[in-house]
Coordinates of N, CA and C in Angstrom, one line a residue:
X181 N 0.8 -1.2 0.0 CA 0.0 0.0 0.0 C 0.9 1.3 0.0
X182 N 0.4 2.3 -0.7 CA 1.2 3.6 -0.7 C 1.0 4.3 0.6
X183 N 2.0 5.3 0.8 CA 1.9 6.1 2.0 C 0.7 6.9 2.0
X184 N 0.2 7.2 3.2 CA -1.0 8.1 3.3 C -0.8 9.5 2.8
X185 N -1.8 10.1 2.2 CA -1.8 11.5 1.8 C -2.9 12.2 2.4
X186 N -2.6 13.4 3.0 CA -3.7 14.2 3.6 C -4.1 15.3 2.6
X187 N -5.4 15.4 2.4 CA -5.9 16.5 1.6 C -6.6 17.5 2.4
X188 N -6.5 18.8 2.0 CA -7.3 19.9 2.6 C -8.3 20.3 1.5
X189 N -9.5 19.9 1.7 CA -10.6 20.2 0.7 C -11.5 21.2 1.4
X190 N -11.3 22.5 0.9 CA -12.2 23.5 1.5 C -12.0 23.7 3.0
X191 N -10.9 23.4 3.5 CA -10.7 23.5 5.0 C -10.9 22.3 5.8
X192 N -11.4 21.2 5.1 CA -11.7 20.0 5.8 C -10.6 18.9 5.4
X193 N -10.0 18.3 6.4 CA -8.9 17.4 6.1 C -9.4 15.9 5.9
X194 N -8.8 15.3 4.9 CA -9.1 13.9 4.6 C -7.7 13.2 4.4
X195 N -7.6 12.0 4.9 CA -6.4 11.2 4.7 C -6.8 9.9 3.9
X196 N -6.0 9.7 2.9 CA -6.3 8.5 2.0 C -4.9 8.1 1.4
X197 N -5.0 7.3 0.4 CA -3.8 6.8 -0.2 C -3.7 7.2 -1.7
X198 N -2.5 7.2 -2.2 CA -2.3 7.6 -3.6 C -3.1 6.6 -4.6
X199 N -3.1 5.4 -4.2 CA -3.8 4.4 -5.1 C -5.3 4.7 -5.1
X200 N -5.9 5.2 -4.0 CA -7.3 5.6 -4.0 C -7.5 6.8 -4.9
X201 N -6.7 7.8 -4.8 CA -6.8 9.0 -5.5 C -6.7 8.8 -7.0
X202 N -5.9 7.8 -7.4 CA -5.6 7.6 -8.8 C -6.4 6.3 -9.3
X203 N -7.4 5.9 -8.6 CA -8.2 4.7 -9.0 C -9.0 4.9 -10.3
X204 N -9.3 6.2 -10.6 CA -9.9 6.5 -11.9 C -8.9 7.4 -12.6
X205 N -8.0 6.9 -13.4 CA -6.9 7.7 -14.0 C -7.4 8.8 -14.9
X206 N -8.6 8.7 -15.5 CA -9.1 9.7 -16.4 C -9.8 10.9 -15.7
X207 N -9.9 10.8 -14.4 CA -10.5 11.8 -13.6 C -9.5 12.9 -13.3
X208 N -10.1 14.1 -12.8 CA -9.2 15.2 -12.5 C -8.3 14.8 -11.3
X209 N -8.8 14.1 -10.4 CA -8.0 13.6 -9.2 C -6.9 12.7 -9.7
X210 N -7.2 11.8 -10.7 CA -6.3 10.9 -11.2 C -5.1 11.7 -11.9
X211 N -5.5 12.7 -12.6 CA -4.5 13.6 -13.3 C -3.6 14.3 -12.3
X212 N -4.3 14.9 -11.2 CA -3.6 15.7 -10.2 C -2.5 14.8 -9.5
X213 N -2.9 13.6 -9.2 CA -2.0 12.8 -8.3 C -1.1 11.8 -9.1
X214 N -1.2 11.9 -10.4 CA -0.3 11.1 -11.2 C 0.8 12.0 -11.8
X215 N 0.8 13.3 -11.4 CA 1.8 14.2 -11.9 C 1.4 14.9 -13.2
X216 N 0.3 14.7 -13.7 CA -0.1 15.3 -15.0 C -0.6 16.7 -14.8
X217 N -1.1 17.1 -13.6 CA -1.5 18.4 -13.3 C -0.9 18.9 -12.0
X218 N -0.6 20.2 -11.9 CA 0.1 20.7 -10.6 C -0.9 20.7 -9.5
X219 N -0.4 20.5 -8.3 CA -1.2 20.6 -7.1 C -0.7 21.7 -6.2
X220 N -1.7 22.3 -5.4 CA -1.3 23.3 -4.5 C -1.2 22.7 -3.0
X221 N -0.4 23.5 -2.2 CA -0.2 23.0 -0.8 C -0.7 24.1 0.1
X222 N -1.2 23.7 1.3 CA -1.6 24.6 2.3 C -0.4 24.9 3.2
X223 N -0.5 25.7 4.2 CA 0.6 26.1 5.1 C 1.2 24.9 5.8
X224 N 0.4 23.8 5.9 CA 0.9 22.6 6.6 C 1.6 21.6 5.7
X225 N 1.6 21.9 4.4 CA 2.1 21.0 3.4 C 1.1 20.0 2.8
X226 N -0.2 20.1 3.2 CA -1.2 19.2 2.7 C -1.6 19.7 1.3
X227 N -2.0 18.8 0.5 CA -2.5 19.1 -0.8 C -3.9 19.8 -0.7
X228 N -4.0 21.0 -1.3 CA -5.2 21.8 -1.1 C -6.0 21.9 -2.3
X229 N -7.3 21.6 -2.1 CA -8.3 21.7 -3.2 C -9.4 22.7 -2.8
X230 N -9.6 23.7 -3.5 CA -10.6 24.7 -3.1 C -12.0 24.4 -3.6
X231 N -12.5 23.3 -3.0 CA -13.9 22.9 -3.3 C -14.6 22.5 -2.0
X232 N -15.9 22.1 -2.1 CA -16.7 21.9 -0.9 C -16.1 20.7 -0.2
X233 N -15.8 20.9 1.1 CA -15.2 19.9 1.9 C -16.2 18.8 2.5
X234 N -17.4 19.3 2.7 CA -18.4 18.4 3.3 C -18.8 17.2 2.4
X235 N -19.1 17.5 1.2 CA -19.6 16.4 0.3 C -18.4 15.6 -0.3
X236 N -17.2 16.0 -0.1 CA -16.1 15.3 -0.6 C -16.0 13.9 0.0
X237 N -16.5 13.7 1.1 CA -16.5 12.4 1.8 C -17.1 11.3 0.9
X238 N -18.2 11.7 0.2 CA -19.0 10.8 -0.6 C -18.2 10.5 -1.9
X239 N -17.4 11.5 -2.4 CA -16.6 11.3 -3.6 C -15.4 10.3 -3.2
X240 N -14.8 10.6 -2.0 CA -13.7 9.8 -1.6 C -14.1 8.3 -1.4
X241 N -15.3 8.2 -0.7 CA -15.7 6.8 -0.5 C -16.0 6.1 -1.8
X242 N -16.5 6.8 -2.8 CA -16.7 6.2 -4.1 C -15.4 5.8 -4.8
X243 N -14.3 6.6 -4.6 CA -13.0 6.2 -5.1 C -12.5 4.9 -4.4
X244 N -12.9 4.8 -3.2 CA -12.4 3.6 -2.4 C -13.1 2.3 -2.8
X245 N -14.5 2.5 -3.0 CA -15.3 1.3 -3.2 C -16.0 1.1 -4.5
X246 N -16.0 2.2 -5.3 CA -16.7 2.2 -6.6 C -18.2 2.0 -6.4
X247 N -18.7 2.4 -5.2 CA -20.1 2.3 -4.9 C -20.6 3.6 -4.2
X248 N -21.8 4.1 -4.7 CA -22.3 5.3 -4.1 C -23.1 5.0 -2.9
X249 N -22.7 5.5 -1.7 CA -23.4 5.3 -0.5 C -23.8 6.7 0.1
X250 N -25.1 6.9 0.1 CA -25.7 8.2 0.6 C -26.7 7.9 1.7
X251 N -26.8 8.8 2.7 CA -27.8 8.6 3.8 C -29.2 8.7 3.2
X252 N -30.2 8.2 3.9 CA -31.5 8.2 3.4 C -32.1 9.6 3.3
X253 N -31.7 10.5 4.2 CA -32.2 11.9 4.1 C -31.3 12.8 3.4
X254 N -30.4 12.3 2.5 CA -29.5 13.2 1.9 C -30.2 14.3 1.1
X255 N -29.8 15.6 1.3 CA -30.5 16.7 0.7 C -29.6 17.6 -0.2
X256 N -28.4 17.1 -0.5 CA -27.5 17.9 -1.3 C -27.1 17.2 -2.6
X257 N -28.0 16.6 -3.3 CA -27.7 15.9 -4.5 C -27.2 16.9 -5.6
X258 N -27.8 18.1 -5.7 CA -27.3 19.0 -6.7 C -25.9 19.4 -6.5
X259 N -25.5 19.7 -5.2 CA -24.1 20.0 -4.9 C -23.2 18.9 -5.2
X260 N -23.6 17.7 -4.8 CA -22.7 16.5 -5.0 C -22.5 16.3 -6.5
X261 N -23.6 16.5 -7.3 CA -23.5 16.3 -8.8 C -22.5 17.3 -9.4
X262 N -22.6 18.6 -8.9 CA -21.6 19.6 -9.4 C -20.2 19.2 -9.0
X263 N -20.0 18.7 -7.8 CA -18.6 18.3 -7.4 C -18.1 17.2 -8.2
X264 N -19.0 16.2 -8.5 CA -18.6 15.0 -9.3 C -18.2 15.5 -10.7
X265 N -19.0 16.5 -11.2 CA -18.6 17.0 -12.5 C -17.3 17.7 -12.5
X266 N -17.0 18.4 -11.4 CA -15.7 19.1 -11.3 C -14.5 18.1 -11.3
X267 N -14.7 17.0 -10.5 CA -13.6 16.0 -10.4 C -13.6 15.1 -11.6
X268 N -14.6 15.1 -12.4 CA -14.7 14.3 -13.6 C -14.5 12.8 -13.3
X269 N -15.2 12.3 -12.3 CA -15.2 10.9 -12.0 C -16.4 10.3 -12.7
X270 N -16.2 9.8 -13.9 CA -17.3 9.5 -14.8 C -18.2 8.4 -14.2
X271 N -17.7 7.3 -13.6 CA -18.6 6.3 -13.1 C -19.4 6.9 -11.9
X272 N -18.9 7.8 -11.2 CA -19.7 8.5 -10.1 C -20.8 9.3 -10.7
X273 N -20.5 10.1 -11.8 CA -21.5 10.9 -12.5 C -22.6 10.0 -12.9
X274 N -22.3 8.8 -13.5 CA -23.3 7.9 -14.0 C -24.1 7.3 -12.8
X275 N -23.5 7.0 -11.7 CA -24.2 6.5 -10.5 C -25.1 7.5 -9.9
X276 N -24.7 8.8 -9.9 CA -25.6 9.8 -9.5 C -26.8 10.0 -10.4
X277 N -26.6 9.9 -11.7 CA -27.8 9.9 -12.6 C -28.8 8.8 -12.3
X278 N -28.3 7.6 -12.1 CA -29.1 6.5 -11.7 C -29.9 6.7 -10.4
X279 N -29.1 7.3 -9.4 CA -29.8 7.6 -8.1 C -30.9 8.6 -8.3
X280 N -30.7 9.6 -9.1 CA -31.7 10.6 -9.3 C -32.9 10.1 -9.9
X281 N -32.8 9.2 -10.9 CA -33.9 8.5 -11.5 C -34.7 7.7 -10.5
X282 N -33.9 7.0 -9.7 CA -34.5 6.2 -8.6 C -35.3 7.1 -7.6
X283 N -34.7 8.2 -7.2 CA -35.4 9.1 -6.3 C -36.7 9.7 -7.0
X284 N -36.6 10.0 -8.2 CA -37.7 10.6 -9.0 C -38.9 9.6 -9.0
X285 N -38.6 8.3 -9.2 CA -39.6 7.3 -9.3 C -40.3 7.2 -7.9
X286 N -39.5 7.2 -6.8 CA -40.0 7.1 -5.5 C -40.9 8.3 -5.1
X287 N -40.6 9.5 -5.7 CA -41.4 10.6 -5.4 C -42.8 10.6 -6.0
X288 N -42.9 9.9 -7.1 CA -44.1 9.9 -7.9 C -45.3 9.3 -7.1
X289 N -45.1 8.2 -6.5 CA -46.1 7.6 -5.6 C -45.9 8.1 -4.2
X290 N -46.9 8.7 -3.6 CA -46.7 9.3 -2.3 C -47.9 9.3 -1.4
X291 N -47.7 9.5 -0.2 CA -48.8 9.5 0.8 C -48.7 10.8 1.7
X292 N -49.8 11.4 2.0 CA -49.8 12.6 2.8 C -50.8 12.3 3.9
X293 N -50.4 12.5 5.2 CA -51.2 12.2 6.3 C -51.2 13.4 7.3
X294 N -52.3 14.0 7.6 CA -52.4 15.2 8.5 C -53.3 14.9 9.6
X295 N -52.8 15.1 10.8 CA -53.6 15.0 12.0 C -53.8 16.3 12.7
X296 N -55.1 16.7 12.9 CA -55.4 18.0 13.4 C -55.9 18.0 14.8
X297 N -55.5 19.0 15.6 CA -56.0 19.2 17.0 C -56.3 20.6 17.2
X298 N -57.3 20.9 18.1 CA -57.6 22.3 18.4 C -58.1 22.3 19.8
X299 N -57.7 23.4 20.5 CA -58.3 23.7 21.8 C -58.4 25.2 22.0
X300 N -59.2 25.5 23.0 CA -59.5 26.9 23.3 C -58.7 27.3 24.6
X301 N -58.0 28.4 24.5 CA -57.2 28.9 25.5 C -57.6 30.3 25.9
X302 N -57.7 30.6 27.2 CA -58.0 31.9 27.7 C -56.7 32.7 27.9
X303 N -56.7 33.9 27.3 CA -55.5 34.7 27.4 C -55.9 36.1 28.1
X304 N -54.9 36.6 28.8 CA -55.1 37.9 29.4 C -54.1 38.9 28.7
X305 N -54.6 40.1 28.6 CA -53.8 41.2 27.9 C -54.3 42.6 28.4
X306 N -53.4 43.5 28.2 CA -53.8 44.9 28.6 C -54.2 45.7 27.3
X307 N -55.1 46.6 27.5 CA -55.6 47.4 26.4 C -55.4 48.9 26.8
X308 N -54.8 49.6 25.9 CA -54.6 51.1 26.2 C -55.9 51.8 25.8
X309 N -56.5 52.4 26.8 CA -57.8 53.1 26.5 C -57.5 54.6 26.3
X310 N -56.5 55.1 26.9 CA -56.1 56.5 26.7 C -54.7 56.7 27.2
X311 N -54.0 57.8 26.9 CA -52.6 58.0 27.3 C -52.5 57.7 28.9
X312 N -51.6 56.9 29.2 CA -51.4 56.5 30.6 C -52.5 55.8 31.3
X313 N -53.5 55.3 30.5 CA -54.7 54.6 31.1 C -54.8 53.2 30.4
X314 N -54.6 52.2 31.2 CA -54.7 50.8 30.6 C -55.7 50.0 31.4
X315 N -56.3 49.0 30.8 CA -57.2 48.1 31.5 C -56.8 46.7 31.2
X316 N -57.1 45.8 32.1 CA -56.8 44.4 31.9 C -58.0 43.7 31.3
X317 N -57.8 42.9 30.2 CA -58.9 42.2 29.5 C -58.5 40.8 29.3
X318 N -59.5 40.0 29.0 CA -59.2 38.6 28.7 C -60.1 38.1 27.6
X319 N -59.7 37.0 26.9 CA -60.6 36.5 25.8 C -60.2 35.1 25.5
X320 N -61.2 34.4 25.0 CA -60.9 33.0 24.5 C -60.2 33.0 23.1
X321 N -59.3 32.1 22.9 CA -58.5 32.1 21.7 C -58.4 30.7 21.2
X322 N -58.7 30.4 19.9 CA -58.5 29.1 19.4 C -57.1 28.8 19.0
X323 N -56.6 27.7 19.4 CA -55.2 27.3 19.2 C -55.2 26.0 18.3
X324 N -54.5 26.0 17.2 CA -54.5 24.9 16.3 C -53.2 24.2 16.2
X325 N -53.2 22.9 16.0 CA -52.0 22.1 15.8 C -52.2 21.2 14.6
X326 N -51.3 21.1 13.7 CA -51.3 20.2 12.6 C -50.0 19.4 12.5
X327 N -50.1 18.1 12.6 CA -48.9 17.2 12.4 C -49.0 16.7 10.9
X328 N -48.1 17.0 10.1 CA -48.1 16.7 8.7 C -46.9 15.7 8.4
X329 N -47.3 14.6 7.8 CA -46.3 13.6 7.3 C -46.5 13.3 5.9
X330 N -45.5 13.3 5.1 CA -45.6 13.0 3.7 C -44.3 12.2 3.2
X331 N -44.6 11.1 2.5 CA -43.4 10.4 1.9 C -42.7 11.2 0.8
X332 N -43.4 12.3 0.4 CA -42.8 13.1 -0.7 C -42.2 14.4 0.0
X333 N -40.9 14.5 0.1 CA -40.3 15.6 0.7 C -40.5 16.9 -0.2
X334 N -40.6 16.6 -1.5 CA -40.8 17.7 -2.5 C -42.2 18.4 -2.2
X335 N -43.2 17.6 -1.8 CA -44.5 18.2 -1.5 C -44.4 19.1 -0.3
X336 N -43.7 18.6 0.7 CA -43.6 19.5 1.9 C -42.9 20.8 1.6
X337 N -41.9 20.7 0.6 CA -41.2 22.0 0.2 C -42.2 22.9 -0.5
X338 N -43.1 22.2 -1.3 CA -44.1 23.0 -2.0 C -45.1 23.6 -1.0
X339 N -45.5 22.9 0.0 CA -46.4 23.4 1.0 C -45.7 24.6 1.7
X340 N -44.4 24.4 2.0 CA -43.6 25.5 2.6 C -43.6 26.8 1.8
X341 N -43.7 26.7 0.5 CA -43.7 27.9 -0.3 C -45.1 28.6 -0.4
X342 N -46.1 27.9 0.2 CA -47.4 28.5 0.2 C -47.9 29.0 1.5
X343 N -47.4 28.3 2.6 CA -47.9 28.7 4.0 C -46.8 29.5 4.7
X344 N -47.3 30.5 5.4 CA -46.3 31.4 6.1 C -46.9 31.7 7.5
X345 N -45.9 31.8 8.4 CA -46.3 32.3 9.8 C -46.2 33.8 9.7
X346 N -47.2 34.4 10.5 CA -47.1 35.8 10.7 C -46.7 36.1 12.1
X347 N -45.6 36.7 12.4 CA -45.1 36.9 13.7 C -44.2 38.2 13.7
X348 N -44.4 39.0 14.7 CA -43.7 40.2 14.9 C -43.7 41.1 13.7
X349 N -44.8 41.1 13.0 CA -45.0 41.9 11.9 C -44.4 41.4 10.6
X350 N -43.9 40.2 10.6 CA -43.2 39.6 9.4 C -43.8 38.3 9.0
X351 N -43.7 38.0 7.7 CA -44.2 36.6 7.2 C -42.9 35.8 7.0
X352 N -42.9 34.6 7.6 CA -41.8 33.7 7.4 C -42.3 32.3 6.9
X353 N -41.6 31.7 6.0 CA -42.1 30.4 5.4 C -42.0 29.3 6.5
X354 N -43.0 28.4 6.4 CA -43.0 27.3 7.4 C -41.9 26.3 7.1
X355 N -41.2 26.5 5.9 CA -40.2 25.5 5.5 C -39.1 25.5 6.6
X356 N -38.8 26.6 7.2 CA -37.8 26.7 8.2 C -38.1 25.9 9.5
X357 N -39.4 25.4 9.6 CA -39.8 24.6 10.7 C -39.9 23.1 10.5
X358 N -39.4 22.7 9.3 CA -39.4 21.3 9.0 C -38.5 20.5 10.0
X359 N -39.0 19.5 10.6 CA -38.3 18.8 11.6 C -37.3 17.8 10.9
X360 N -37.8 17.2 9.8 CA -37.0 16.4 8.9 C -37.7 16.5 7.5
X361 N -37.1 16.0 6.5 CA -37.6 16.2 5.1 C -39.0 15.7 4.9
X362 N -39.5 14.8 5.8 CA -40.9 14.2 5.6 C -41.9 14.6 6.7
X363 N -41.5 15.4 7.7 CA -42.4 15.7 8.8 C -42.4 17.2 9.1
X364 N -43.6 17.7 9.4 CA -43.7 19.1 9.7 C -44.8 19.2 10.8
X365 N -44.6 20.0 11.8 CA -45.6 20.3 12.8 C -45.8 21.8 12.8
X366 N -47.1 22.2 12.7 CA -47.5 23.6 12.7 C -48.4 23.9 13.9
X367 N -48.1 25.0 14.6 CA -48.9 25.5 15.7 C -49.2 27.0 15.4
X368 N -50.4 27.3 15.5 CA -50.8 28.7 15.2 C -52.1 29.0 16.0
X369 N -52.5 30.3 16.0 CA -53.7 30.8 16.6 C -54.6 31.5 15.7
X370 N -55.8 31.6 16.0 CA -56.8 32.5 15.3 C -56.7 33.9 15.8
X371 N -57.0 34.9 15.0 CA -57.0 36.2 15.5 C -58.1 36.4 16.5
X372 N -57.8 37.3 17.5 CA -58.7 37.6 18.6 C -59.1 39.0 18.5
X373 N -60.4 39.2 18.5 CA -61.0 40.6 18.4 C -60.5 41.4 19.7
X374 N -59.9 42.6 19.4 CA -59.5 43.4 20.5 C -58.1 43.2 21.0
X375 N -57.5 42.1 20.5 CA -56.1 41.8 21.0 C -55.1 42.7 20.3
X376 N -54.4 43.6 21.0 CA -53.5 44.5 20.3 C -52.4 43.7 19.6
X377 N -51.9 44.2 18.5 CA -50.9 43.5 17.7 C -49.7 43.1 18.4
X378 N -49.2 44.0 19.3 CA -48.0 43.8 20.0 C -48.1 42.6 21.0
X379 N -49.4 42.3 21.4 CA -49.6 41.1 22.3 C -49.3 39.8 21.7
X380 N -49.5 39.7 20.3 CA -49.2 38.4 19.6 C -47.7 38.2 19.8
X381 N -46.9 39.2 19.6 CA -45.4 39.0 19.7 C -45.1 38.8 21.2
X382 N -45.6 39.6 22.1 CA -45.3 39.5 23.5 C -45.6 38.1 24.1
X383 N -46.7 37.5 23.6 CA -47.1 36.2 24.1 C -46.7 35.0 23.2
X384 N -45.9 35.4 22.2 CA -45.3 34.4 21.3 C -46.4 33.6 20.5
X385 N -47.4 34.3 20.0 CA -48.5 33.8 19.3 C -48.3 34.0 17.8
X386 N -48.2 32.9 17.0 CA -48.1 32.9 15.6 C -49.4 32.7 14.9
X387 N -49.7 33.5 13.8 CA -50.8 33.3 13.0 C -50.3 32.7 11.7
X388 N -51.3 32.1 10.9 CA -50.9 31.4 9.7 C -51.6 32.0 8.5
X389 N -50.8 32.2 7.4 CA -51.3 32.8 6.2 C -51.0 31.9 5.0
X390 N -51.8 32.0 4.0 CA -51.5 31.3 2.7 C -51.3 32.4 1.7
X391 N -50.2 32.2 0.9 CA -49.9 33.1 -0.2 C -49.9 32.3 -1.5
X392 N -50.1 32.9 -2.7 CA -50.2 34.4 -2.8 C -51.6 34.9 -2.6
X393 N -52.5 34.1 -2.1 CA -53.9 34.6 -1.9 C -54.0 35.6 -0.7
X394 N -52.9 35.6 0.1 CA -52.9 36.5 1.3 C -54.1 36.4 2.1
X395 N -54.4 35.1 2.4 CA -55.6 34.8 3.3 C -55.1 34.3 4.6
X396 N -55.7 34.8 5.7 CA -55.3 34.3 7.0 C -56.1 33.0 7.3
X397 N -55.5 32.1 7.9 CA -56.2 30.8 8.3 C -56.6 30.8 9.7
X398 N -57.9 31.1 9.9 CA -58.5 31.3 11.2 C -59.3 30.1 11.6
X399 N -59.4 29.0 10.8 CA -60.2 27.8 11.2 C -59.6 26.6 10.5
X400 N -59.9 25.4 11.0 CA -59.5 24.2 10.4 C -60.1 24.1 9.0
X401 N -61.3 24.5 8.9 CA -62.0 24.4 7.6 C -61.2 25.1 6.5
X402 N -60.8 26.4 6.8 CA -60.0 27.1 5.8 C -58.6 26.4 5.6
X403 N -58.0 25.9 6.6 CA -56.7 25.2 6.5 C -56.9 24.0 5.6
X404 N -57.9 23.2 5.8 CA -58.1 22.0 5.0 C -58.4 22.3 3.6
X405 N -59.2 23.4 3.3 CA -59.5 23.8 2.0 C -58.2 24.2 1.2
X406 N -57.3 25.0 1.9 CA -56.1 25.5 1.3 C -55.1 24.3 1.0
X407 N -55.0 23.4 2.0 CA -54.1 22.3 1.8 C -54.5 21.4 0.7
X408 N -55.9 21.1 0.7 CA -56.4 20.3 -0.4 C -56.1 20.9 -1.8
X409 N -56.3 22.2 -1.9 CA -56.0 22.9 -3.2 C -54.6 22.6 -3.6
X410 N -53.6 22.8 -2.7 CA -52.2 22.6 -3.0 C -51.9 21.1 -3.3
X411 N -52.5 20.2 -2.5 CA -52.3 18.8 -2.7 C -52.9 18.2 -4.0
X412 N -54.1 18.6 -4.3 CA -54.8 18.2 -5.5 C -54.1 18.7 -6.8
X413 N -53.5 19.9 -6.7 CA -52.8 20.4 -7.8 C -51.5 19.7 -8.0
X414 N -51.0 19.0 -7.0 CA -49.8 18.2 -7.1 C -50.0 16.7 -7.4
X415 N -51.3 16.4 -7.7 CA -51.6 15.0 -8.1 C -52.2 14.1 -7.0
X416 N -52.3 14.7 -5.8 CA -52.9 13.8 -4.7 C -54.4 13.7 -4.9
X417 N -55.0 12.7 -4.3 CA -56.4 12.5 -4.2 C -56.8 12.0 -2.8
X418 N -58.0 12.1 -2.4 CA -58.4 11.7 -1.1 C -58.4 10.1 -1.0
X419 N -57.8 9.6 0.0 CA -57.8 8.1 0.2 C -59.2 7.7 0.8
X420 N -60.0 7.1 0.0 CA -61.4 6.8 0.4 C -61.4 5.7 1.5
X421 N -60.3 4.9 1.6 CA -60.3 3.8 2.6 C -59.9 4.2 4.0
X422 N -59.3 5.4 4.1 CA -58.8 5.8 5.4 C -58.6 7.4 5.3
X423 N -59.0 8.1 6.3 CA -59.6 7.7 7.6 C -61.1 7.5 7.5
X424 N -61.7 7.3 8.7 CA -63.1 7.2 8.7 C -63.8 8.5 8.2
X425 N -64.9 8.4 7.5 CA -65.5 9.5 6.9 C -65.8 10.6 7.9
X426 N -66.2 10.2 9.1 CA -66.6 11.2 10.2 C -65.3 12.0 10.6
X427 N -64.2 11.3 10.7 CA -62.9 12.0 11.1 C -62.5 13.0 10.0
X428 N -62.7 12.6 8.7 CA -62.4 13.6 7.7 C -63.3 14.8 7.7
X429 N -64.6 14.5 7.8 CA -65.6 15.6 7.8 C -65.4 16.5 9.0
X430 N -65.0 16.0 10.1 CA -64.8 16.8 11.3 C -63.4 17.4 11.4
X431 N -62.7 17.3 10.3 CA -61.3 17.9 10.2 C -60.4 17.4 11.3
X432 N -60.4 16.1 11.5 CA -59.5 15.5 12.5 C -58.3 14.8 11.8
X433 N -58.6 14.1 10.8 CA -57.5 13.3 10.1 C -57.7 13.5 8.6
X434 N -56.7 13.8 7.9 CA -56.7 13.9 6.4 C -55.7 13.0 5.9
X435 N -56.1 12.1 5.0 CA -55.1 11.3 4.3 C -55.3 11.3 2.8
X436 N -54.2 11.6 2.1 CA -54.3 11.7 0.6 C -53.2 10.8 0.1
X437 N -53.4 10.3 -1.2 CA -52.5 9.5 -1.8 C -52.3 10.0 -3.3
X438 N -51.1 9.6 -3.8 CA -50.8 10.0 -5.2 C -50.2 8.8 -5.9
X439 N -50.8 8.4 -7.0 CA -50.3 7.4 -7.9 C -50.0 7.9 -9.3
X440 N -48.7 7.7 -9.8 CA -48.4 8.2 -11.1 C -47.8 7.1 -11.9

């Protein structure tokens, strides 16, 4: 075996062997480490490559095994494809193309399951009646929760482009609240008559809006209608076998399926 070589790829260090780096002679790495192309050194004498250091691990593993191994929730396929193109590892480029076709087929058939819960909460707040004059008030407020699971991560991204939280005077996409690529939990409140705008921020109360319609979602009926519009436009249909009709009509459980 050849002596180990340490690479500095975008600031991340990897140690491997010359035989691994030249395992595909027609690649850029094969040319670099066979002496056909010059290499740069960092201050420690390591070979330096100014590319993304994080995804290089998958490229290096492919050089070692000739097999593409990616985690189930891998979300940087586009970046890895660009890096593979840069290094010109042709078998890896072909493996990535096959993987993307496989992922596309898996996305075509999908399931969407939404469980809804609602409760009423009494809140207390102050109302300014005149300069230096405040009164204490209270009101009942509807609090909504939706647990959303879909086997299609692309659909949840689509949903995230349509639904926005309103908080502290700003709209922010629900995409930033994705727990994982296939699961999303939403918590929001209905507007309360007489509740000052600053109280929503003070009490950490988020409201939910759908865009571009710019419609506030103040009930489960509106939420279900808007989600159904988005899901049906993406090829989903209501699963007639589940849930029970009464649960669907009462906005407790929604299950949709997509076959392509």
